[in-house]
Coordinates of C-alpha atoms and ligand atoms in Angstrom, one line a residue:
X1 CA 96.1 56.2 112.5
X2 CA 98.1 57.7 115.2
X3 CA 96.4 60.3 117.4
X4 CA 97.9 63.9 117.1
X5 CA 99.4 64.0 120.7
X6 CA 100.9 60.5 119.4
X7 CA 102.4 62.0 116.4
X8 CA 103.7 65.0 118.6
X9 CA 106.0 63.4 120.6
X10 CA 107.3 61.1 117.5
X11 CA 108.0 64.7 116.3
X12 CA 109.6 66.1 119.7
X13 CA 111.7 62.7 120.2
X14 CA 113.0 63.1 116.8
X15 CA 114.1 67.1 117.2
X16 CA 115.4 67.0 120.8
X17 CA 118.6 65.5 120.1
X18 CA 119.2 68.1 117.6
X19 CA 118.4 71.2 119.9
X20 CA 120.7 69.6 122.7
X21 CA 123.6 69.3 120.0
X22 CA 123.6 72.0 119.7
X23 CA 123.9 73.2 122.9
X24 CA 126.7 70.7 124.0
X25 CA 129.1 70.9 121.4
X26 CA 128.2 74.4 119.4
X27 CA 126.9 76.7 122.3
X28 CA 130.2 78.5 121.8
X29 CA 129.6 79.4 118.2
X30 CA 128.5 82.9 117.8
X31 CA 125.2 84.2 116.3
X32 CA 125.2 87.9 115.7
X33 CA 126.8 91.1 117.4
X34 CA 124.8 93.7 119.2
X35 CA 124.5 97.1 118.4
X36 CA 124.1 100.1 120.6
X37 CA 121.5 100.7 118.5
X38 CA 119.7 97.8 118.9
X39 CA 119.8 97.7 122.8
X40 CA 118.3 101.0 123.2
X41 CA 115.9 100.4 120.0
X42 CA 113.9 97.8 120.9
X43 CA 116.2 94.9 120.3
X44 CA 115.1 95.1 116.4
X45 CA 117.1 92.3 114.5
X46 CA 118.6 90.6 117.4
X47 CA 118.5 86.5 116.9
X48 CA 117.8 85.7 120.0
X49 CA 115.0 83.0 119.3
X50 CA 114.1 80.0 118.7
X51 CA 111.3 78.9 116.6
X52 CA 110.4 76.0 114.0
X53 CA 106.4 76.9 114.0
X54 CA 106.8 80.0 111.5
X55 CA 109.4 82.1 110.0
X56 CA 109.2 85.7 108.6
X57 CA 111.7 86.7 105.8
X58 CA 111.4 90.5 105.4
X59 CA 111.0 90.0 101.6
X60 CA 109.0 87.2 101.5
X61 CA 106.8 87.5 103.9
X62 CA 105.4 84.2 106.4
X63 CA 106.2 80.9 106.2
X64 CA 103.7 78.1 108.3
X65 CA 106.3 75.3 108.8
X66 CA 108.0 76.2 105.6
X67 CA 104.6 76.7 103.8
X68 CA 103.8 80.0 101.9
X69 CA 100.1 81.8 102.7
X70 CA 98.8 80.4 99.1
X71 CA 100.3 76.7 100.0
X72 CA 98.8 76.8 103.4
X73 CA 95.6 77.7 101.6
X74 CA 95.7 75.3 99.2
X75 CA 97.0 72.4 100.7
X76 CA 94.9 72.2 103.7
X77 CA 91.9 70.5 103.4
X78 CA 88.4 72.2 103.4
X79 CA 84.7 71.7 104.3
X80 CA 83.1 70.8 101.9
X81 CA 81.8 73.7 99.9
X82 CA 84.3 76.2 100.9
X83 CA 87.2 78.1 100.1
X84 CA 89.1 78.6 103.3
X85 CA 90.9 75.6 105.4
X86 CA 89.7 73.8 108.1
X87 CA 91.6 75.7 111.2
X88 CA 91.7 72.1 113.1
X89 CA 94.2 71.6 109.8
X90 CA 96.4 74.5 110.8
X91 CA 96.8 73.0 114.3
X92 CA 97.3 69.7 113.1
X93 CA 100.2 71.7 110.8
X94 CA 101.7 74.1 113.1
X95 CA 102.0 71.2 116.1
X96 CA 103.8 68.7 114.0
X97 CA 104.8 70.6 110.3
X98 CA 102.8 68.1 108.4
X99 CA 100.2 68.5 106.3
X100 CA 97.0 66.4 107.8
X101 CA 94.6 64.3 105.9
X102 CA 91.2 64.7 106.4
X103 CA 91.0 61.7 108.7
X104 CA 93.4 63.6 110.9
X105 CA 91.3 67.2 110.7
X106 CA 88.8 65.3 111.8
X107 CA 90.6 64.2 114.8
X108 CA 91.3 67.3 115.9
X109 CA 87.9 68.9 115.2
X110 CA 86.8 65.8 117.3
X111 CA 89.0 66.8 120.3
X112 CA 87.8 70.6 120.2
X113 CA 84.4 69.5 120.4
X114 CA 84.9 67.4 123.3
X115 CA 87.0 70.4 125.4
X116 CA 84.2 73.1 124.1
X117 CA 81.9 73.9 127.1
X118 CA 83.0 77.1 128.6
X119 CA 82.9 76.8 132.3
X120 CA 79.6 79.3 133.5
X121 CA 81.5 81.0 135.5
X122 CA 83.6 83.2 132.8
X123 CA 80.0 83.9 131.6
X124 CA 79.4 85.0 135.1
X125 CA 82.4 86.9 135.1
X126 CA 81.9 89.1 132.0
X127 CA 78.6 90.0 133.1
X128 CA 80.0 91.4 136.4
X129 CA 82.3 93.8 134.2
X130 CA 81.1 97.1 133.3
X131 CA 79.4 96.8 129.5
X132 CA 81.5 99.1 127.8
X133 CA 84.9 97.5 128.7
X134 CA 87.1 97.0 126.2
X135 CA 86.8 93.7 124.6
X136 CA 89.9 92.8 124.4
X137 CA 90.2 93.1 128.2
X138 CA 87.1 91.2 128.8
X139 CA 88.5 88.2 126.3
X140 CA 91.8 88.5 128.3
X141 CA 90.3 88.1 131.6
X142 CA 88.1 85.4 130.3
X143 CA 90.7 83.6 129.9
X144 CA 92.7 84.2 133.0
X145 CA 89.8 83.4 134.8
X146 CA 89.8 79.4 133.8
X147 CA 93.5 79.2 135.0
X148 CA 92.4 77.1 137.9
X149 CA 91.0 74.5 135.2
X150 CA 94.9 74.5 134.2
X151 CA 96.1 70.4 133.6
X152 CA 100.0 71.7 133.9
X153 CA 99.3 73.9 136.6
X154 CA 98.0 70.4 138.4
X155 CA 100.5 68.3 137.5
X156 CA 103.1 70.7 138.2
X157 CA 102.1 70.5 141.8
X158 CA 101.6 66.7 141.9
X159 CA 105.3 66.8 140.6
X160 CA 106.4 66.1 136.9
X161 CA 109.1 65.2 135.0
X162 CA 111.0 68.2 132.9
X163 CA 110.7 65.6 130.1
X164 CA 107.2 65.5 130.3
X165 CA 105.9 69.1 130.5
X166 CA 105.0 69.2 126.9
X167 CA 102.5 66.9 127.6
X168 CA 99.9 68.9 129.9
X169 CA 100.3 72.3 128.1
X170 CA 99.4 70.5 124.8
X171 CA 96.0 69.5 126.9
X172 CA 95.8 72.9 128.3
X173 CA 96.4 74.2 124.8
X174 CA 93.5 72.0 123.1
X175 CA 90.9 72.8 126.1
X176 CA 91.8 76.5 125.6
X177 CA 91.7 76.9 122.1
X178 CA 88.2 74.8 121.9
X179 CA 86.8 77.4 124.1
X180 CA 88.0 80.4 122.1
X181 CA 85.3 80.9 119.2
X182 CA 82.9 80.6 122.4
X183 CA 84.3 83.0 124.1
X184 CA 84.6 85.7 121.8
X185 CA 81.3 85.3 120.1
X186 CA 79.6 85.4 123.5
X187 CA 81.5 88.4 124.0
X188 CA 80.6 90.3 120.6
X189 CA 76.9 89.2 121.4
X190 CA 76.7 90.3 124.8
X191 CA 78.3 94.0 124.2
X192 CA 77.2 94.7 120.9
X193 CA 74.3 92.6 119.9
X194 CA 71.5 93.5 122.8
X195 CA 72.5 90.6 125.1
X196 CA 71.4 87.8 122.7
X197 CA 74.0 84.8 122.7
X198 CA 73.6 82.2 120.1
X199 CA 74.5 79.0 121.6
X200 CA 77.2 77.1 119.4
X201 CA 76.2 74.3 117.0
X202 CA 78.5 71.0 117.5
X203 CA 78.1 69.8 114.3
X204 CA 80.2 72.9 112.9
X205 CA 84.2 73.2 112.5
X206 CA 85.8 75.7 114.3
X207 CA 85.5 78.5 112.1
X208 CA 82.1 77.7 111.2
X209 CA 80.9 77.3 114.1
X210 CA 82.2 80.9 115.3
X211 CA 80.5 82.5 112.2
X212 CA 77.1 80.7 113.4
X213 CA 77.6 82.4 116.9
X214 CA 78.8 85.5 115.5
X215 CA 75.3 84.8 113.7
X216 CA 76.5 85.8 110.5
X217 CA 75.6 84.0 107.2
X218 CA 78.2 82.5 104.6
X219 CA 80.7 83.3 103.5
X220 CA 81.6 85.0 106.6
X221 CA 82.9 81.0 107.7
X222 CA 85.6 81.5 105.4
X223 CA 86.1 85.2 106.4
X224 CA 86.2 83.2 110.0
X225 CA 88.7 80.6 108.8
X226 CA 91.3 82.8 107.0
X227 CA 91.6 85.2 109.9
X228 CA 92.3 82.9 112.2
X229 CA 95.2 81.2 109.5
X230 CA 96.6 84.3 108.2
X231 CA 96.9 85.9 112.2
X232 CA 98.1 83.0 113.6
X233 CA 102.0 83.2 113.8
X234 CA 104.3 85.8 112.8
X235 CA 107.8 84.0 114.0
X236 CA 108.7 84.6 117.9
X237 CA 109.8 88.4 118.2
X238 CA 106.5 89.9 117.6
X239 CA 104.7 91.8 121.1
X240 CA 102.3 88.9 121.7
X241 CA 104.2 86.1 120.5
X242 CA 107.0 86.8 122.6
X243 CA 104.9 87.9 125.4
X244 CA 103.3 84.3 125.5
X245 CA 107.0 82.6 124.9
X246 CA 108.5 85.1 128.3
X247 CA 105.3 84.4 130.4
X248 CA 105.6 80.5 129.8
X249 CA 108.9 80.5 130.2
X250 CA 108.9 81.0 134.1
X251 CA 106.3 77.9 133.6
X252 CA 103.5 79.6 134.0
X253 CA 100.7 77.8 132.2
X254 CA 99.5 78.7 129.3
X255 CA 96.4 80.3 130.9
X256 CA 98.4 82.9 132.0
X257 CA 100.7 83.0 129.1
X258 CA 97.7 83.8 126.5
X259 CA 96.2 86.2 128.8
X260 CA 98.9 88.1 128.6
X261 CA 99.6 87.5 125.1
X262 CA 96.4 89.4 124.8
X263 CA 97.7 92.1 126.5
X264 CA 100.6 92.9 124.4
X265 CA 98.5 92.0 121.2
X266 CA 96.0 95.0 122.6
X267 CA 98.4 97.9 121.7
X268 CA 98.0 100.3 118.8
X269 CA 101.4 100.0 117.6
X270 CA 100.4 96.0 117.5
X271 CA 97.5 94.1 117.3
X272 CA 95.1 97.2 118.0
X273 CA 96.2 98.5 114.8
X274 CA 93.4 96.7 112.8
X275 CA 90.7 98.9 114.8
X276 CA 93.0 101.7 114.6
X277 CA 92.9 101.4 110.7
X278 CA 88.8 101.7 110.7
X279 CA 88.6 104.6 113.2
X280 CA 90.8 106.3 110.9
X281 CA 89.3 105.4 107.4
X282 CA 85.9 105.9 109.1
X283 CA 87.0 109.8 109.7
X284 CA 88.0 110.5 106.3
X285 CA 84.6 109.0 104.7
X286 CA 83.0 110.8 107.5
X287 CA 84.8 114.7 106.3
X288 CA 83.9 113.2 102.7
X289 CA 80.3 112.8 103.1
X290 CA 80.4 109.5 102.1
X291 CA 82.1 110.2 98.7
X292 CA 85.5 108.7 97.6
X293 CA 88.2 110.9 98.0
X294 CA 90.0 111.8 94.4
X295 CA 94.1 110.7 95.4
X296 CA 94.9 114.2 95.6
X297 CA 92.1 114.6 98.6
X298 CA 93.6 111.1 99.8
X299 CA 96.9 112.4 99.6
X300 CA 96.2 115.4 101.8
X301 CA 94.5 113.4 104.6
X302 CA 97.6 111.2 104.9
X303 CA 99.7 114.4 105.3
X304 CA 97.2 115.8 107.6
X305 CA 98.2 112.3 109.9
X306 CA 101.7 112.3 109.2
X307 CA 102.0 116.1 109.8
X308 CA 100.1 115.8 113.0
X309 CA 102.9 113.5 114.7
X310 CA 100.9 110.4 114.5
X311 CA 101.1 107.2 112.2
X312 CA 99.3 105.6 109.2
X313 CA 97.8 103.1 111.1
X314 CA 98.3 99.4 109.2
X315 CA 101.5 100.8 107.4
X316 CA 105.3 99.9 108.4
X317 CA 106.7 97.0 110.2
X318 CA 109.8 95.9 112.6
X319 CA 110.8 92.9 109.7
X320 CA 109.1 93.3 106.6
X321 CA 110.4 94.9 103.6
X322 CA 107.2 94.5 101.7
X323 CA 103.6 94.2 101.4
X324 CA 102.5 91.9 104.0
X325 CA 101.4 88.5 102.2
X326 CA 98.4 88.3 104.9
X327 CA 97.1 92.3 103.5
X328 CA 97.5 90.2 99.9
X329 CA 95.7 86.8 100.9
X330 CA 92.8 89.6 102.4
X331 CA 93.0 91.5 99.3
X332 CA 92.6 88.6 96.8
X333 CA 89.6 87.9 99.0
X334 CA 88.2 91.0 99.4
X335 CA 88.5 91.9 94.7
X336 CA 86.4 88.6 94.6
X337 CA 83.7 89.0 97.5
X338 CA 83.5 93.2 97.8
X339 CA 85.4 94.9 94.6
X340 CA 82.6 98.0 94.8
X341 CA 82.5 98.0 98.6
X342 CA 83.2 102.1 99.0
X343 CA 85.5 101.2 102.6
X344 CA 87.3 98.3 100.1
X345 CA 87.9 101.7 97.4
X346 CA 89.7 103.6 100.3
X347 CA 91.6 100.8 101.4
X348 CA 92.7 100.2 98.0
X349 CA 93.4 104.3 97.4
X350 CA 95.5 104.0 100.3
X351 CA 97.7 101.3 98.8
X352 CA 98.2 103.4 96.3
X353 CA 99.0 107.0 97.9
X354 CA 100.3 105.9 101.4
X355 CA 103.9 104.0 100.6
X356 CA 105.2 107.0 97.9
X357 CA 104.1 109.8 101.0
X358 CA 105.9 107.4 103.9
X359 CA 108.9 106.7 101.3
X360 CA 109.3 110.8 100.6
X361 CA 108.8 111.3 104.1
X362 CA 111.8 109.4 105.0
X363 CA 111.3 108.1 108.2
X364 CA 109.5 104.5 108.0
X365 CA 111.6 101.9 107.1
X366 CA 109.2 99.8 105.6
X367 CA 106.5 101.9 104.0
X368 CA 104.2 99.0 102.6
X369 CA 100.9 98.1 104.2
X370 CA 101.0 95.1 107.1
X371 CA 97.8 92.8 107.6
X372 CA 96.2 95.3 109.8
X373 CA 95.6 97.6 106.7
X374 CA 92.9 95.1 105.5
X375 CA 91.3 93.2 108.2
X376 CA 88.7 95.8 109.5
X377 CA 87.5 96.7 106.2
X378 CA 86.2 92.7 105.6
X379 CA 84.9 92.8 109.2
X380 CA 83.2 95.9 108.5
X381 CA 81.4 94.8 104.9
X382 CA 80.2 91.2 107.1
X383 CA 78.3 93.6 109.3
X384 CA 81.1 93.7 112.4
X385 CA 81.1 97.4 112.6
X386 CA 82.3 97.6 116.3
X387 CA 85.9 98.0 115.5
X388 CA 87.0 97.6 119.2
X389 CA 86.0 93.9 118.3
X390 CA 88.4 93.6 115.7
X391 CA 91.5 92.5 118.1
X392 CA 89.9 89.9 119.5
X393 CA 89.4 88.4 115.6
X394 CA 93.3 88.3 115.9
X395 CA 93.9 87.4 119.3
X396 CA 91.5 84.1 118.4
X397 CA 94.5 83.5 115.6
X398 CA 97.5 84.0 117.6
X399 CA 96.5 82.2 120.0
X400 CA 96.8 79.0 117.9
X401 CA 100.6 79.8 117.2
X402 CA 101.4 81.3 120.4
X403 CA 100.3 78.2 122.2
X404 CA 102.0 75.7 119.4
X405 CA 105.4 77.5 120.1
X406 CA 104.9 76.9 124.5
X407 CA 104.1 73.1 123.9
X408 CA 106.9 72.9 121.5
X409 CA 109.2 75.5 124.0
X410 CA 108.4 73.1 127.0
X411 CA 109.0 70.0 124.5
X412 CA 112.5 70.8 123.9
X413 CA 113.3 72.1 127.6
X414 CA 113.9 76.3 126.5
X415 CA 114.8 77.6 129.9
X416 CA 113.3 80.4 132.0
X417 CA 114.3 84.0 129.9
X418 CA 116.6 86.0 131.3
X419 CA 118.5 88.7 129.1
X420 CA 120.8 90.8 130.7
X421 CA 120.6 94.8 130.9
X422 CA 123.2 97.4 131.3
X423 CA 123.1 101.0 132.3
X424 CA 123.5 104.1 130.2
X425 CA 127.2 104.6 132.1
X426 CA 127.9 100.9 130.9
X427 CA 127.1 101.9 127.1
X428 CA 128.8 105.6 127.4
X429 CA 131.9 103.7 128.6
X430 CA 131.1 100.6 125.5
X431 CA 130.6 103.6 123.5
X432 CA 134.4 105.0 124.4
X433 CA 132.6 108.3 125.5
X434 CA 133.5 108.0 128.9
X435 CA 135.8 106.5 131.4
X436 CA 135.4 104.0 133.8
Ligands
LIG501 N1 103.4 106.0 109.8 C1 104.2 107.0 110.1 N2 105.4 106.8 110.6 C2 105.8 105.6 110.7 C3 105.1 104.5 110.3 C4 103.8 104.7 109.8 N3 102.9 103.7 109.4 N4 105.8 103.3 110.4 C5 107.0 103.7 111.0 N5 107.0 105.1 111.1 C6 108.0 105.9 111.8 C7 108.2 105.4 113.2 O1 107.2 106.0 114.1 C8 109.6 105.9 113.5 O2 109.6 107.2 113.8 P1 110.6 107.9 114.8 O3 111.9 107.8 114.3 O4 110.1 109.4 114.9 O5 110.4 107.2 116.1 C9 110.3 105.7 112.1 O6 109.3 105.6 111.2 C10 111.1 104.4 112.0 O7 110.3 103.3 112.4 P2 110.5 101.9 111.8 O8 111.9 101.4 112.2 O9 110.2 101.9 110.3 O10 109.4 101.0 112.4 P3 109.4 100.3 113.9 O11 110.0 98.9 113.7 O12 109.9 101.1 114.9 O13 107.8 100.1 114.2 C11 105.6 99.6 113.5 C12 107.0 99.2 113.4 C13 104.7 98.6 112.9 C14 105.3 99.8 115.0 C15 105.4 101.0 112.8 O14 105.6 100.8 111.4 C16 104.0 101.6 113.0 O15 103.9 102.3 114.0 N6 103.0 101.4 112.1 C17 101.7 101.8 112.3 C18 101.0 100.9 113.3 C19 100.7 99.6 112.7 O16 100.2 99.4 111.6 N7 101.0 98.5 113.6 C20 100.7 97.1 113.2 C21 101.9 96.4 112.8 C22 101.5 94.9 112.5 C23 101.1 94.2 113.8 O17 101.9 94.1 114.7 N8 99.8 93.8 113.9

């Protein structure tokens, strides 16, 4: 059987000469025009990237290497015993866009165990910071801290071929990722959890063996497993995703690059949204008492947001046109394990009331719920009620794409990223407003 890193580069010698193709003899052929618009708005809709790892059609929803959500789930194998995927199988498929066997899970599972053992001193380091920073900042700087252990970084300076980069950030990339359940857990148990870390169990896959140091009980394992999946990738656009591409691009290693993947994944307009979504259902059932709220009541507290200026945290997005197939996967999960759970009830009222209010309102272009309108409320039933926590949860996932797009970036030789700006005179005079 051929290792994965074998299987890789079968994969990266087969696709190079297609990328350089297309560079030599079609660099000339257009893409897409730029708008005004879109140069002052964020960019929105501007193919400008390159990625075969996912792809997010605005109807559709997610695609894993050309895999829906419910094939991912399905074809993937499982542990025995359980309904969510190994996540050492979503590697295995993001890396190299085939499905694995079980042999090959096993391979990678292997490998993570082998890179596992957090260095002491991040331990040392989180303990140093102040007990109620936020997590997300402590899991970011956890992870900036083991730059030095960084195999590119090291090579780099011993001096490497271009062709070969690939190579060390996929070593980086399985030594980080191993550490990640670690991390986190240690970091849930530390802050909120009087100090007492549970030490990890070997014998446990990935997302097993996070719910065992979460020290939660089944089935919060397959809670584990399909948040990492479903957060994973969302194409290369996205805050964190293209934070980690930009960062790793100046070949930085990919210590640096998921560090600061983190960061942009730590905003409430991103990634923060999931805790965002909690705080705010927590403040309705607060005013309630407890009670559910009839749709009329729900109805009002929506306004009440809207009216207010702010948004409905877990509602919109920058591609999709729909309801986000990652709120459905958690959904589906959440009418089979918690159908009575009263936060589950609001959630669901809100799927009802909140896209008619966003669509009369006008404004939102996309007025179904994203995969932040779910998350919290599974955390929240499994006993993770600090909903600070709940980025981290993602940043675990995203991290597995982000770093299977820089190997694969590095792989087929993407340069340093360098768009080009222009002033507001440049786009007045573009615009035909003024002279030049
Ligand atoms: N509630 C209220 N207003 C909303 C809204 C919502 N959920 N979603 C969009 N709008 C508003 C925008 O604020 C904007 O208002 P403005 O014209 O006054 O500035 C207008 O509708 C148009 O925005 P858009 O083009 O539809 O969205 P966008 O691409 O600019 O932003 C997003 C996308 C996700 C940031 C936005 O929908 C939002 O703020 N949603 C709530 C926060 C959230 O759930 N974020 C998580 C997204 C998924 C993720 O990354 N994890």
């Amino acid at each position: 059987m051929a290792t994965l890193k074998e299987k890789l580069y079968e994969k990266i010698e087969q696709w190079r000469p297609r990328t350089q193709r297309l560079v030599k003899e079609y660099g000339d052929v257009k893409v897409c025009d730029v708008t005004i618009a879109q140069v002052i708005g964020g960019m929105r809709g501007v193919k400008c990237l390159v990625t075969d790892i996912s792809y997010l059609d605005p109807y559709e929803g997610i695609r894993f290497r050309g895999y829906t959500i419910p094939e991912v789930m399905e074809k993937l194998p499982k542990p025995p015993g359980c309904e969510m995927p190994y996540v050492e199988g979503h590697v295995y498929l993001l890396l190299t866009g085939d499905i694995p066997t079980e042999n090959e899970v096993a391979e990678v599972a292997e490998e993570f165990k082998k890179r596992s053992q957090v260095p002491q001193y991040v331990f040392d380091m989180l303990r140093a910071m102040p007990r109620d920073t936020h997590p997300m900042t402590m899991f970011s700087a956890a992870i900036l801290s083991m730059q030095r252990e960084s195999v590119f970084a090291k090579k780099y300076r011993e001096g490497i071929s271009k062709m070969d980069y690939w190579d060390p950030y996929f070593e980086d990339m399985l030594n980080l990722l191993a550490k990640l359940p670690t991390i986190a857990a240690y970091i849930y148990r530390m802050k909120y959890r009087s100090d007492t870390i549970i030490p990890p169990d070997p014998n446990l896959d990935f997302g097993g063996n996070f719910a065992h140091m979460m020290g939660i009980d089944k089935p919060y394992d397959d809670v584990a497993r399909m948040y990492f999946i479903l957060h994973s990738d969302h194409e290369s656009g996205n805050v964190s995703a293209h934070t980690g591409h930009l960062v790793a691009s100046a070949l930085s290693d990919l210590y640096y690059a998921i560090s600061a993947m983190l960061d942009g994944l730590a905003g409430p307009l991103h990634g923060l949204a999931n805790q965002e979504v909690l705080r705010w259902i927590q403040g309705i059932y607060e005013k309630m008492g407890g009670k559910i709220p009839t749709e009329e009541e729900m109805k009002k507290f929506v306004w009440d947001t809207l009216n207010a200026g702010q948004v409905i945290p877990g509602f919109g997005h920058a591609v999709l046109r729909k309801t986000d197939p990652r709120y459905t996967a958690q959904r589906e999960f959440a009418l089979k394990h918690l159908p009575d759970d009263p936060l589950f009830k609001y959630v669901d009222l809100l799927y009802k009331v909140v896209p008619p209010i966003l669509q009369e309102q006008g404004k939102a272009k996309n007025p179904w719920p994203n995969v932040d309108a779910h998350s919290g409320v599974i955390q929240w039933y499994y006993g993770v009620r600090e909903y600070d926590f709940y980025t981290v949860l993602f940043g675990v996932g995203r991290a597995i794409g982000v770093c299977s797009n820089i190997v694969w970036d590095r792989a087929l030789g993407y340069p340093i990223e360098r768009p080009k700006s222009v002033t507001t005179d440049m786009l007045e005079e573009i615009a035909g407003i003024k002279k030049s």
